[in-house]
XYZ file of C-alpha atoms in Angstrom:
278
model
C 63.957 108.882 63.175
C 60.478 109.103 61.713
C 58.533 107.497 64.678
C 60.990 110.382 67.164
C 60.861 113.230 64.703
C 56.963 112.875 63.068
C 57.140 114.528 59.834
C 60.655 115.488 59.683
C 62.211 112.544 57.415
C 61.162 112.822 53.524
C 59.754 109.423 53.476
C 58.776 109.798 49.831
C 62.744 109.971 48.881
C 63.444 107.210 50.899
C 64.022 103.483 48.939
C 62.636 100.970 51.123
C 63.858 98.327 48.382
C 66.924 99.493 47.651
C 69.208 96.769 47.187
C 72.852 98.456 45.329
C 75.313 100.456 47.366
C 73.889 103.411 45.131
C 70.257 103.256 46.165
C 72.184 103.025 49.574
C 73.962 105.646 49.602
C 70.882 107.828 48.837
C 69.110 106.894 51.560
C 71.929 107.471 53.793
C 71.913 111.124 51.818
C 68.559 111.609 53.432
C 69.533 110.351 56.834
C 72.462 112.945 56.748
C 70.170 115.466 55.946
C 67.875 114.914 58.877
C 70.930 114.789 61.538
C 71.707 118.267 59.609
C 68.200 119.746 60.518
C 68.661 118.639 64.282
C 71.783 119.653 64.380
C 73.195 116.385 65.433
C 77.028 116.000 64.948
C 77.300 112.190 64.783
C 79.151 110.841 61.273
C 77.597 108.134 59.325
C 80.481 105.892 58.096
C 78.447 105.588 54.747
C 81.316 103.234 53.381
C 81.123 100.668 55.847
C 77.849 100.426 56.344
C 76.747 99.587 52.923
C 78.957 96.541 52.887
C 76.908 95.272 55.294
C 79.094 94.352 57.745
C 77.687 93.435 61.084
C 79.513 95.110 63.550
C 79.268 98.297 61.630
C 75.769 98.244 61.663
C 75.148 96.720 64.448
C 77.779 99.877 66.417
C 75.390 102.250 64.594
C 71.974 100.666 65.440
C 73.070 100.601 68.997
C 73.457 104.591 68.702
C 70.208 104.971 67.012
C 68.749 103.553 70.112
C 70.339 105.698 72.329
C 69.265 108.230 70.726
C 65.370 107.945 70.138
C 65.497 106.303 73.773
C 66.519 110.248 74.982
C 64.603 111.171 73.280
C 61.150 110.116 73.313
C 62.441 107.012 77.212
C 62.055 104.053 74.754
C 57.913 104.576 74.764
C 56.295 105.211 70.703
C 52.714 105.673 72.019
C 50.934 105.742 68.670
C 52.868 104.959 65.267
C 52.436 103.525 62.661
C 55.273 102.322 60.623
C 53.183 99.850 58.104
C 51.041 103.043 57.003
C 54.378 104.916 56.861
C 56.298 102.657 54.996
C 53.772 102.945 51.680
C 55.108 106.432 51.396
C 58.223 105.528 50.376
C 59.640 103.751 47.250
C 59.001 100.013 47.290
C 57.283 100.457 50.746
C 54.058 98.866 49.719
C 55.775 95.994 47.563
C 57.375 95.066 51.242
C 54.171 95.035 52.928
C 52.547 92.863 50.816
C 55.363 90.505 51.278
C 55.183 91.122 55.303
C 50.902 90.090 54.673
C 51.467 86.142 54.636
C 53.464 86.279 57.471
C 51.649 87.763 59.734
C 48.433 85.971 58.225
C 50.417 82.569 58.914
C 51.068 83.737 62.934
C 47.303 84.731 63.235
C 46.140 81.193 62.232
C 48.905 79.666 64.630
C 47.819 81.731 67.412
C 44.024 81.042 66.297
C 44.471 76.935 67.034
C 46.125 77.424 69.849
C 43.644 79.141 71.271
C 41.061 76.256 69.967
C 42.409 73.500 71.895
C 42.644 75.071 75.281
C 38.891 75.612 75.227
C 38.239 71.718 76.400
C 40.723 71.568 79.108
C 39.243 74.745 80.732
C 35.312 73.192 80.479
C 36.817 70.726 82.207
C 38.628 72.402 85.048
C 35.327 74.363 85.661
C 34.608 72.834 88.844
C 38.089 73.565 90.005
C 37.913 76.249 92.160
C 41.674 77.337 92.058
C 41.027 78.885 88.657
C 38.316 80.882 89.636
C 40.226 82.324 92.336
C 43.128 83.865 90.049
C 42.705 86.981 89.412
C 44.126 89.145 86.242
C 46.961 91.492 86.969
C 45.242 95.213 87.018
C 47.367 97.082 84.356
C 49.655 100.097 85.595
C 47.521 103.463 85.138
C 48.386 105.806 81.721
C 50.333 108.167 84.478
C 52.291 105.790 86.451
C 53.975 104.771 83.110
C 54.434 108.387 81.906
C 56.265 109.084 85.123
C 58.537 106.318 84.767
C 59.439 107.123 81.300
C 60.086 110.629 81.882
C 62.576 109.520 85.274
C 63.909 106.993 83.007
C 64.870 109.669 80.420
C 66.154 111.834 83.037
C 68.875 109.184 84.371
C 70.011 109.024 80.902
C 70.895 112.092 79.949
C 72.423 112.730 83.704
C 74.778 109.096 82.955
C 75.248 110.972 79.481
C 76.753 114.272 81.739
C 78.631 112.054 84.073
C 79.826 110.539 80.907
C 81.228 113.364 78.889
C 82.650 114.746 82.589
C 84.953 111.605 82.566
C 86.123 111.896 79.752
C 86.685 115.316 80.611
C 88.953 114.645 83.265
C 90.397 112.017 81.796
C 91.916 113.880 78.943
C 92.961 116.882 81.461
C 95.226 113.343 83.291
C 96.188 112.002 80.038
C 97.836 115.717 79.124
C 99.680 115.868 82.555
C 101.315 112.461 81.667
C 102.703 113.093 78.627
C 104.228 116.556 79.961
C 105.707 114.439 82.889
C 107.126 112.475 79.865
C 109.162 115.075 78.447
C 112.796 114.381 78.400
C 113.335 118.100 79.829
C 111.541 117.810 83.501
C 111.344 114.038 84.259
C 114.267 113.972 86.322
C 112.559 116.535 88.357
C 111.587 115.841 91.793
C 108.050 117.331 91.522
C 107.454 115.307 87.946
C 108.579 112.041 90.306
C 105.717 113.005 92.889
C 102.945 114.095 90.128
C 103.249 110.548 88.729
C 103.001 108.642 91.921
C 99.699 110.028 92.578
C 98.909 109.311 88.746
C 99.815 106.263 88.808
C 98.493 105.542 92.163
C 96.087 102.077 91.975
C 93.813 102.236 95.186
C 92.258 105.198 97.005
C 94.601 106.215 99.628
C 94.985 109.170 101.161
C 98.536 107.950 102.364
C 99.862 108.873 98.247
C 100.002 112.306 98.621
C 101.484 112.209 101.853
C 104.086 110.063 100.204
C 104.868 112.464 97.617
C 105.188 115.003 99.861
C 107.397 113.072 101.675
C 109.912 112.478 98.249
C 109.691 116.437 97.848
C 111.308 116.876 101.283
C 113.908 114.016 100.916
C 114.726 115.671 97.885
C 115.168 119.159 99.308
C 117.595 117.848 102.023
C 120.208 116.160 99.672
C 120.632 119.114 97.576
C 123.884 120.972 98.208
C 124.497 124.426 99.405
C 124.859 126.752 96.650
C 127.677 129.006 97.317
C 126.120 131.529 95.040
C 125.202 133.874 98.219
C 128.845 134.490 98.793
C 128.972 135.655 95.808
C 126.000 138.099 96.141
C 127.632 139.253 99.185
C 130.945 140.345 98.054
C 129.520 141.936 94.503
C 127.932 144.792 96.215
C 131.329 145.797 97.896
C 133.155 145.436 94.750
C 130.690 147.904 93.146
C 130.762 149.922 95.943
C 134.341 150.243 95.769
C 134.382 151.082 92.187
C 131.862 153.959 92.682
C 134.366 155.554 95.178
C 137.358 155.148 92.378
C 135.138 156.967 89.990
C 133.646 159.551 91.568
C 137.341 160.788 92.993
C 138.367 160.781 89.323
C 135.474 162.867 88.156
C 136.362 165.304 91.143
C 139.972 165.463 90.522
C 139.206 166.273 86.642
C 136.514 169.045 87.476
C 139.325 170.809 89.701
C 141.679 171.022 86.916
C 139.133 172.173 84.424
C 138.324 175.230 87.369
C 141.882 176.522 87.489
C 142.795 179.917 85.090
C 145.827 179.952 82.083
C 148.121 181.333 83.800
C 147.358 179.091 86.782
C 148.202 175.978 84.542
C 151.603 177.934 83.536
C 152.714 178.556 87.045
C 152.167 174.296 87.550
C 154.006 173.639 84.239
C 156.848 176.437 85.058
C 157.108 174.368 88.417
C 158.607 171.280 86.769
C 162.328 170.657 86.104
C 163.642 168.488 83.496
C 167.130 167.052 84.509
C 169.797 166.056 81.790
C 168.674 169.586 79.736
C 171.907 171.391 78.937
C 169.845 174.474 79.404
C 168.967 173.676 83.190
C 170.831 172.254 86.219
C 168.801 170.167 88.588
């Protein structure tokens, strides 16, 4: 993150010897603080990766990568992580250690060197060696345009990527709906999952489905509901007649004058009245 982001990482808080899971976790406090400051969302499973577990750390090495290679295509053109390193606690202490080493490979490469030196004074008068000629080196601006396509197919595999998964979760939702105990007897849940659950590439599966929709249209049974419809407007119909004669019949009576409703009433005999003879 240092060679990526120059001058971004405290290096001075980092522990380059730290050897508990406390000195650990402190550096890992610093890493967490960087990701903060770029904003980057990924979690650092701080737990497992001070037991030092391989495939934990080796899971988030492999992201590290990933990371500083879009950022920067892979390429650190000038830094230096020796010089870097003695800012930080126990830095220097580890490059003294790393001094032998590399002291111990120059030597090796040194003799090596030492003993070819006879064999080529006496393959002087071969010619074939003279006529090989060293590879030119690729120019400064060739490689800078590869990195920068390089980075640019990366972070389109990284769109393509997150697209899928996209999709994929949009497919998985659809399933599980088709799943519900409530619509997968339906006919149109039976032809969604035969073109989810279709294997090759053929055009033929929707046709197919289509095909199940139509089957399933013809062996449904009449509904005699529409009968129904048909005679419930004449029953209303009917009934609107009954009432409005009633309402007529009742606003005539209301119109007629006392003495009118006498005359009626005086028009009515009672038989079996000893005062009247029918």
């Amino acid at each position: 993150m240092d060679a990526v982001h120059p001058g971004l990482v405290p290096m001075h808080k980092v522990n380059f010897d730290a050897k508990s899971e406390y000195e650990m976790i402190q550096n890992y406090k610093v890493l967490q603080d960087v990701f903060n400051k770029l904003k980057i969302t990924k979690h650092i499973e701080v737990n497992k990766l001070v037991k030092a577990r391989p495939l934990d750390n080796l899971e988030f090495m492999q992201w590290m990568k990933r990371y500083c290679d879009s950022v920067n295509g892979g390429v650190l053109n000038s830094y230096n992580a020796l010089e870097r390193r003695e800012n930080c606690k126990g830095g220097k202490e580890a490059n003294k250690r790393a001094a032998p080493a590399q002291v111990s490979s120059k030597s090796s490469t040194v003799a090596s060197k030492v003993h070819p030196l006879h064999n080529t004074r006496r393959n002087e008068g071969n010619p074939t060696n003279g006529s090989q000629k060293p590879p030119k080196p690729a120019s400064a601006a060739a490689g800078q345009a590869y990195d920068e396509k390089i980075t640019e197919l990366k972070l389109f595999v990284d769109s393509l990527e997150k697209e899928r998964d996209f999709y994929f979760a949009k497919l998985r939702d659809i399933e599980i709906l088709c799943q519900s105990p409530e619509i997968e007897q339906l006919p149109i849940v039976g032809a969604i999952q035969k073109i989810l659950y279709a294997t090759e590439d053929d055009p033929s599966v929707v046709a197919e489905a289509q095909a199940m929709l139509a089957q399933q249209n013809q062996q449904l049974p009449l509904s005699p509901i529409p009968e129904k419809l048909e005679e419930q407007p004449k029953q209303d119909t009917q009934k609107r007649k009954n009432i409005s004669t009633l309402e007529v019949d009742m606003a005539a009576h209301t119109t007629l004058s006392p003495r009118q409703r006498l005359s009626d009433v005086s028009d009515v005999h009672y038989c079996g009245s000893p005062l009247t003879n029918c």
